[in-house]
mmCIF file of C-alpha atoms in Angstrom:
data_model
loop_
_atom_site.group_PDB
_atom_site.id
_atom_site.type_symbol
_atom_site.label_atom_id
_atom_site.label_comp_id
_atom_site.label_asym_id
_atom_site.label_seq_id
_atom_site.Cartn_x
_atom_site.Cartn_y
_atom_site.Cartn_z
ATOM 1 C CA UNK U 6 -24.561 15.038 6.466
ATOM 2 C CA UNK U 7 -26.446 12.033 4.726
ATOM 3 C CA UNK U 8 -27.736 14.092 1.974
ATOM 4 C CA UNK U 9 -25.222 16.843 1.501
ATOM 5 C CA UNK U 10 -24.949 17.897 -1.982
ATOM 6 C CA UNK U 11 -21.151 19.050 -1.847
ATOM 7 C CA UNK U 12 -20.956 15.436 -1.570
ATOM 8 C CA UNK U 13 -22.307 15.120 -5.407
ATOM 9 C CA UNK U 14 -20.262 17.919 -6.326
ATOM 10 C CA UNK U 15 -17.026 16.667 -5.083
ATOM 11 C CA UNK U 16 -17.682 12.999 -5.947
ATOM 12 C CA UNK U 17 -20.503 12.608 -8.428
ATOM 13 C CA UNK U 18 -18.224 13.271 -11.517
ATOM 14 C CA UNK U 19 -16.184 10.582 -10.253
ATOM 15 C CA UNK U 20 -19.041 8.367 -9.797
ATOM 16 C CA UNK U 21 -20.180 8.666 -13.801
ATOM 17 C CA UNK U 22 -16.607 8.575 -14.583
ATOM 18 C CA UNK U 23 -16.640 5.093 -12.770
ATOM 19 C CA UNK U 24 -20.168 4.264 -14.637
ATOM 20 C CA UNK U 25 -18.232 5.192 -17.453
ATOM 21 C CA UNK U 26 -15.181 2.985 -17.370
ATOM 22 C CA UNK U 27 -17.623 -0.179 -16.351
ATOM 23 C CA UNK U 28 -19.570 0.263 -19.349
ATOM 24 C CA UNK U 29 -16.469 0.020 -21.510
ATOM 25 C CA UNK U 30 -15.223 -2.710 -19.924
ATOM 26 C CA UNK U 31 -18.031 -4.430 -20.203
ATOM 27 C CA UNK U 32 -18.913 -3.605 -23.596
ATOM 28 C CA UNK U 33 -14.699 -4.079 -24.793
ATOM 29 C CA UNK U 34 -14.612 -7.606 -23.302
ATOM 30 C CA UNK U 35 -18.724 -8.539 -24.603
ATOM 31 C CA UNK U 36 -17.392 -7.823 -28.573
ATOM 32 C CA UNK U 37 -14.007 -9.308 -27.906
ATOM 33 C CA UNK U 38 -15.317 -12.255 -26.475
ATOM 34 C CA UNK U 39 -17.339 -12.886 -29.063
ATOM 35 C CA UNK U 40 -14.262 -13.142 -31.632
ATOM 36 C CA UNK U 41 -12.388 -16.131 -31.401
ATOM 37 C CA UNK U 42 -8.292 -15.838 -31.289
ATOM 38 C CA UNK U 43 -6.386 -17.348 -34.131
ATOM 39 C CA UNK U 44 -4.630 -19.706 -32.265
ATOM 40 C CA UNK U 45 -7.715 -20.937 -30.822
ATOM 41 C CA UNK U 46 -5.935 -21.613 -27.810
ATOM 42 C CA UNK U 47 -8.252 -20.765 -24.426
ATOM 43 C CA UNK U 48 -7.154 -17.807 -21.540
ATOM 44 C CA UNK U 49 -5.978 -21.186 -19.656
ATOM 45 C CA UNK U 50 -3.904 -22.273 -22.730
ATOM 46 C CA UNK U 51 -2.501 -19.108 -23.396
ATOM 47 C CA UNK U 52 -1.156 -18.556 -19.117
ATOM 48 C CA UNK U 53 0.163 -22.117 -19.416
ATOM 49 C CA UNK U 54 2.041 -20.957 -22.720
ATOM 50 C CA UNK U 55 2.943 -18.028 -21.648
ATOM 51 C CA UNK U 56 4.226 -18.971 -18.288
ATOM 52 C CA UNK U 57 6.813 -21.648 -20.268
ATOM 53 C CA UNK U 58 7.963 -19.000 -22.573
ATOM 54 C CA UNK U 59 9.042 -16.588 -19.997
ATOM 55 C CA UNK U 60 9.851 -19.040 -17.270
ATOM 56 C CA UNK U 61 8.343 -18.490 -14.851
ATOM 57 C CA UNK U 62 8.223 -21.589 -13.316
ATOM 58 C CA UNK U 63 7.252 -20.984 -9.472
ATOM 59 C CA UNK U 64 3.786 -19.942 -11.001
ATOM 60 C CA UNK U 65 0.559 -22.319 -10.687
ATOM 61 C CA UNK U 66 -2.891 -22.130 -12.436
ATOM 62 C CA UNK U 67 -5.701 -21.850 -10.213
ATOM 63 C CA UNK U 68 -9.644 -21.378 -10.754
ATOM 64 C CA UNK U 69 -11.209 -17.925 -10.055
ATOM 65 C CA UNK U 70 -14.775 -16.958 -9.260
ATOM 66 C CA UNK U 71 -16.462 -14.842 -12.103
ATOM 67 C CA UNK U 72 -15.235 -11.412 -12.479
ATOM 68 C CA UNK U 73 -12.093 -12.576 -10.322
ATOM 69 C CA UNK U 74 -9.299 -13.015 -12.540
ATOM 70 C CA UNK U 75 -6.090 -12.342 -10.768
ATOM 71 C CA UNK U 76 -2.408 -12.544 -10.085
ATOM 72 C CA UNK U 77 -1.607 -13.031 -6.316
ATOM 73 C CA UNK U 78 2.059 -12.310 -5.680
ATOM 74 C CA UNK U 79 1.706 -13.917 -2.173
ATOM 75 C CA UNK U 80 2.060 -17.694 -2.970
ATOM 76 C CA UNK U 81 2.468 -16.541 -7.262
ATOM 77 C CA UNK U 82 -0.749 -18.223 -7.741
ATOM 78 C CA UNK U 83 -2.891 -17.081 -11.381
ATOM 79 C CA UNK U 84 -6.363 -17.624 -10.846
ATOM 80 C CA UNK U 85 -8.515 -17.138 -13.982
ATOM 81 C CA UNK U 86 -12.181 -17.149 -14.005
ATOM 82 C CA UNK U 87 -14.581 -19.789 -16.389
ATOM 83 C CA UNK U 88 -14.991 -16.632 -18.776
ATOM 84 C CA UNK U 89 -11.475 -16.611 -19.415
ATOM 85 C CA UNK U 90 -9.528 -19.420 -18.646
ATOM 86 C CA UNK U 91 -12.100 -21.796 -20.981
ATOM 87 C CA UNK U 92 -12.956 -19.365 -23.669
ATOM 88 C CA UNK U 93 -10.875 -19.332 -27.149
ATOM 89 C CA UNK U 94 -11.484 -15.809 -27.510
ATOM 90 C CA UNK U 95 -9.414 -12.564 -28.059
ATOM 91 C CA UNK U 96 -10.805 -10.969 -24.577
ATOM 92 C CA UNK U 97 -9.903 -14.302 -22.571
ATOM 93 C CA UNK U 98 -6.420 -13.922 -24.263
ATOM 94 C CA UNK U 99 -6.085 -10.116 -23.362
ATOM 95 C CA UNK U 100 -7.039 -11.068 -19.717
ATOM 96 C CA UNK U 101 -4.882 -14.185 -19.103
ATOM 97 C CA UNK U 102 -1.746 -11.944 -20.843
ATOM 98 C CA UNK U 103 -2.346 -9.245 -18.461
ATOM 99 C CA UNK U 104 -1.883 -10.922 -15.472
ATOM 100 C CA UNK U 105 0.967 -12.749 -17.038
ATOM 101 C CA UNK U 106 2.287 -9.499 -16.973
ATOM 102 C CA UNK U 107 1.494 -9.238 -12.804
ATOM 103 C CA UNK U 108 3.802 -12.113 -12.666
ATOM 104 C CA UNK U 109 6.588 -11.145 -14.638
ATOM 105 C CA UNK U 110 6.499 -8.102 -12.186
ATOM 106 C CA UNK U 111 6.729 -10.240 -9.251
ATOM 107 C CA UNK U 112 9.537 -11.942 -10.821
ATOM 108 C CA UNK U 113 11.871 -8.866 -11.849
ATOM 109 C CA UNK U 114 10.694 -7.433 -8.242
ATOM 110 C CA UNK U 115 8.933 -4.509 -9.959
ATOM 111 C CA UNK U 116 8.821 -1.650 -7.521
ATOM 112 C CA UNK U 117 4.914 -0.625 -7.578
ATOM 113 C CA UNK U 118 3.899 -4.188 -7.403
ATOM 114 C CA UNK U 119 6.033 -4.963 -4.107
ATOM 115 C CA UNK U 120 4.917 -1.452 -2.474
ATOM 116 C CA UNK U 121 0.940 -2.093 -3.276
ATOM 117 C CA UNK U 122 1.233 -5.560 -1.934
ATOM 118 C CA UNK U 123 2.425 -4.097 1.039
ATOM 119 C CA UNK U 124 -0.029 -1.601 1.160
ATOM 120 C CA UNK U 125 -3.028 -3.130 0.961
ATOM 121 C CA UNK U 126 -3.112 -4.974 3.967
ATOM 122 C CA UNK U 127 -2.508 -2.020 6.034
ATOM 123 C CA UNK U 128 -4.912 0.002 3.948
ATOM 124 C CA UNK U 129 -7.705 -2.056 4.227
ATOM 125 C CA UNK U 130 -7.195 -2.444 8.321
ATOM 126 C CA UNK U 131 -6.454 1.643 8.336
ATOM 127 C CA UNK U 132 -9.471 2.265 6.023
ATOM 128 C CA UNK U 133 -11.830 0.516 8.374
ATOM 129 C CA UNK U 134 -10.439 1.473 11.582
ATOM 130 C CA UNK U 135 -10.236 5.499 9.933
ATOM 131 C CA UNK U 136 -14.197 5.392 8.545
ATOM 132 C CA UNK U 137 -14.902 4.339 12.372
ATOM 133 C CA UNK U 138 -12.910 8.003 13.787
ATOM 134 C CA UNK U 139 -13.514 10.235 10.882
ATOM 135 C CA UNK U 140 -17.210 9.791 11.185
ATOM 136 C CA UNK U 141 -17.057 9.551 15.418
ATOM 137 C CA UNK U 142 -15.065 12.338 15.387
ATOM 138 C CA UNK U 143 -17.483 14.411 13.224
ATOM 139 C CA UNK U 144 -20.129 13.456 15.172
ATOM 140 C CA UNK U 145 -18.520 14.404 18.466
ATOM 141 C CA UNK U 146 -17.288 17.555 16.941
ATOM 142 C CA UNK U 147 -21.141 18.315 15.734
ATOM 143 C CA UNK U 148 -22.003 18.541 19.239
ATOM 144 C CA UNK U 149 -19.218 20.902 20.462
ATOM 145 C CA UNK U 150 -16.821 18.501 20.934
ATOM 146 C CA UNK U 151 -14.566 20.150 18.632
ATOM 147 C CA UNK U 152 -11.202 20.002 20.370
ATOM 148 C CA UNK U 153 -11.466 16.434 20.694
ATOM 149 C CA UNK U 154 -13.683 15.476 17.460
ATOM 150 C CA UNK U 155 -11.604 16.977 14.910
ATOM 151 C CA UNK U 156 -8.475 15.465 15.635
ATOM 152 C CA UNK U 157 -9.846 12.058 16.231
ATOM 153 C CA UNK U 158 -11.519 12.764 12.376
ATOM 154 C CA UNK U 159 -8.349 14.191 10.903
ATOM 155 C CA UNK U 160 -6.674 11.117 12.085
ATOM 156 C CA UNK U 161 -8.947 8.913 10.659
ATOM 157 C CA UNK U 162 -9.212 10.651 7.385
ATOM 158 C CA UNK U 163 -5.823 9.366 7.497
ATOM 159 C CA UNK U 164 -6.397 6.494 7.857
ATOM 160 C CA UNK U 165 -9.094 6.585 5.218
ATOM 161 C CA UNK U 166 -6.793 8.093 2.872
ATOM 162 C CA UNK U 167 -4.548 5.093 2.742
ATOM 163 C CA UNK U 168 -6.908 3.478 0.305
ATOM 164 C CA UNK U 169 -6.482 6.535 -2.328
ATOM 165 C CA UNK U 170 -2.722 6.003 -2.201
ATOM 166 C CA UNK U 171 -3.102 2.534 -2.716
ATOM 167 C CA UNK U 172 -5.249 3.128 -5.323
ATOM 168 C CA UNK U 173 -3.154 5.547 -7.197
ATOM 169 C CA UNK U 174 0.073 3.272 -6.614
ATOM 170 C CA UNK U 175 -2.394 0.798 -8.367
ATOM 171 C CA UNK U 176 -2.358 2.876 -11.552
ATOM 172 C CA UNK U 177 1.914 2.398 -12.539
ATOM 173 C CA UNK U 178 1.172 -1.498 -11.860
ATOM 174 C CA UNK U 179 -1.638 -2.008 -14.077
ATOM 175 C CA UNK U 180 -0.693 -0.035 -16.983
ATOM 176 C CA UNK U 181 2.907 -1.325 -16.945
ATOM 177 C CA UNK U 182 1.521 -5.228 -16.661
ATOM 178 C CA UNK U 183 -0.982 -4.705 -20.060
ATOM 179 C CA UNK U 184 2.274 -3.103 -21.614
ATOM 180 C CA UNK U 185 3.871 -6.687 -20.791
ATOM 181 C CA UNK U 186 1.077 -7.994 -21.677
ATOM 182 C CA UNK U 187 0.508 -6.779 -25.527
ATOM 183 C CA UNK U 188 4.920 -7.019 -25.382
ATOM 184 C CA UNK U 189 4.830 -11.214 -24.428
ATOM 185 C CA UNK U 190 2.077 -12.151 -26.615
ATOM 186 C CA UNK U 191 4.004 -10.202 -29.703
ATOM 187 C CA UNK U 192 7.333 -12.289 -28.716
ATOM 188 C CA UNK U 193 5.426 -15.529 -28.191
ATOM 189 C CA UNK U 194 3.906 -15.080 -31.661
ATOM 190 C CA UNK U 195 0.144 -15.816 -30.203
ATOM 191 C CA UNK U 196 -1.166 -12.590 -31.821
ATOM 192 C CA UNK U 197 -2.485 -13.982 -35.010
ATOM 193 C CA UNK U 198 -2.925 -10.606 -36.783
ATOM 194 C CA UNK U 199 -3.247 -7.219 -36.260
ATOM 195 C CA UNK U 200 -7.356 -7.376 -35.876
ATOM 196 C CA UNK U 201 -6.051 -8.935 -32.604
ATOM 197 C CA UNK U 202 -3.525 -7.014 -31.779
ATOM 198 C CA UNK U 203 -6.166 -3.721 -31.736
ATOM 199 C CA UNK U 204 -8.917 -6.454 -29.986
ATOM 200 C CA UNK U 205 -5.953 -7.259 -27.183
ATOM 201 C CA UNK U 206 -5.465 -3.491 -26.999
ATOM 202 C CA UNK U 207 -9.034 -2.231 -26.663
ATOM 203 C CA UNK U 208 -9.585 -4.861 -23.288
ATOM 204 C CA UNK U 209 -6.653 -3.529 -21.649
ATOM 205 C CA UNK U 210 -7.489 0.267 -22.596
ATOM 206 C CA UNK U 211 -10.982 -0.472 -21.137
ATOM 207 C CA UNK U 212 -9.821 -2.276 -18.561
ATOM 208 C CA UNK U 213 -7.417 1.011 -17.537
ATOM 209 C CA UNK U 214 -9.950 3.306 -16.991
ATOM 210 C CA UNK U 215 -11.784 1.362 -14.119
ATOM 211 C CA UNK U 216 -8.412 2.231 -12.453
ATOM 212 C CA UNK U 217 -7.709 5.569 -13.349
ATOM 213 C CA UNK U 218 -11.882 6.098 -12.506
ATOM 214 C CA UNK U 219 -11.315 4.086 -8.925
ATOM 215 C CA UNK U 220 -8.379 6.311 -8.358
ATOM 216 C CA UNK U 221 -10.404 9.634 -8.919
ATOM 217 C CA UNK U 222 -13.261 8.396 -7.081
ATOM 218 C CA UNK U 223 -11.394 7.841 -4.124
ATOM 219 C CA UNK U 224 -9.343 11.117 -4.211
ATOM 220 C CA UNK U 225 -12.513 13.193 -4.840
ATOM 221 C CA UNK U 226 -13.642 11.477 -1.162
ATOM 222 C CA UNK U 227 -11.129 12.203 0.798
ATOM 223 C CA UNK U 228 -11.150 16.005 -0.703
ATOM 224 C CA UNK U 229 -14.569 16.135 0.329
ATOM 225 C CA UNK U 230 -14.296 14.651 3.856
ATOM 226 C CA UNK U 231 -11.382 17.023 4.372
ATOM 227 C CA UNK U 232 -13.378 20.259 3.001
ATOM 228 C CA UNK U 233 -16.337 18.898 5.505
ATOM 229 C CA UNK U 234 -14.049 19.109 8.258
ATOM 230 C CA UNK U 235 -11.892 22.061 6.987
ATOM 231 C CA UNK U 236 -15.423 23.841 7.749
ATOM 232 C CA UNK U 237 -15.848 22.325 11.206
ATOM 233 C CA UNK U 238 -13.278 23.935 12.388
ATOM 234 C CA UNK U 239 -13.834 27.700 11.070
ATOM 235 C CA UNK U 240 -16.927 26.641 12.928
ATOM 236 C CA UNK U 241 -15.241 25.823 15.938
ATOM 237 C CA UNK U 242 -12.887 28.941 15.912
#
């Protein structure tokens, strides 16, 4: 069960996908952050600008650990990490805009936004509670406990499967927030030229595929749990 190589059939192309997309990221934001915007205003600069332009006045600034940057609808806090919010760059710009875009979601109550915010809690109590029962469940049904495993492991895999939804309702808010993003700094002016405009793009296109690669991985797990159990039960009957 440890060492099943469905396991790398199902979800290993997922996996390099994901390898993939961090690379990108990584690499898009490393040669971005290296060019400095032409407003030489910093990530925390831009937010603060940004945030007056399109009023959004109920939102505060906070610090973020590295890695962290983030919009949190709950108390419409924008925490930006030391990479971004103190860097002058065309990355830290790209990253600051995007989440301005998070909060102009929150503020025109953008449907995805309020339904993953909702989710999440519930998917990460589900998720852990379902790994518990999917895997107890298989186990009990390994050892001929079948008519009492395999529903306790199909209901978990429910369970479990609440992440993949949340992750593919992820996928409408992200890509509509870097729209907003590349749309408010055009408005605001603080694109300097179109050598920024592509750098502002190529972050947020980066950025995208972690999501779209999260969203696979997670889909190609659950497929694979539910094929492992799918052949429990011919098993069984």
């Amino acid at each position: 069960m440890f060492f099943d190589p469905l396991y790398f059939i199902f979800v290993g192309p997922a996996m390099l996908a994901a390898m993939y997309a961090n690379s990108r990221v990584k690499s898009a934001f490393a040669r971005w952050h290296q060019v400095g915007n032409g407003r030489r205003l910093t990530g925390e600069q831009v937010a603060l600008a940004l945030i007056k332009s399109s009023g959004l006045r109920a939102v505060t600034l906070t610090s973020a650990p590295p890695d962290n940057d983030h919009y949190d609808p709950r108390d419409r806090s924008l925490a930006l990490s030391p990479a971004v919010g103190n860097a002058a760059s065309v990355a830290a710009m790209a990253v600051a805009a995007h989440e301005i875009g998070h909060a102009l979601q929150d503020s025109e109550a953008f449907a995805p936004l309020r339904m993953r915010t909702a989710l999440v809690p519930v998917s990460n109590y589900g998720s852990q509670i379902g790994t518990y029962m999917l895997f107890g469940g298989m186990l009990l049904a390994g050892f001929g406990g079948g008519s009492l495993g395999l529903p306790v492991a199909w209901l978990g895999l429910g369970l479990f499967a609440l992440g993949s939804v949340v992750s593919l309702v992820t996928l409408p808010v992200e890509f509509d927030a870097s729209r907003r993003a590349l749309a408010v700094l055009a408005s605001s002016g603080l694109i300097a030229n179109e050598e920024e405009r592509a750098g502002v793009q190529a972050v947020l296109n980066a950025a995208a595929l972690t999501y779209v690669a999260a969203a696979g991985a997670a889909i190609a797990t659950v497929a694979y749990y539910g094929f492992r159990l799918m052949r429990l039960y011919g098993r069984r009957d």
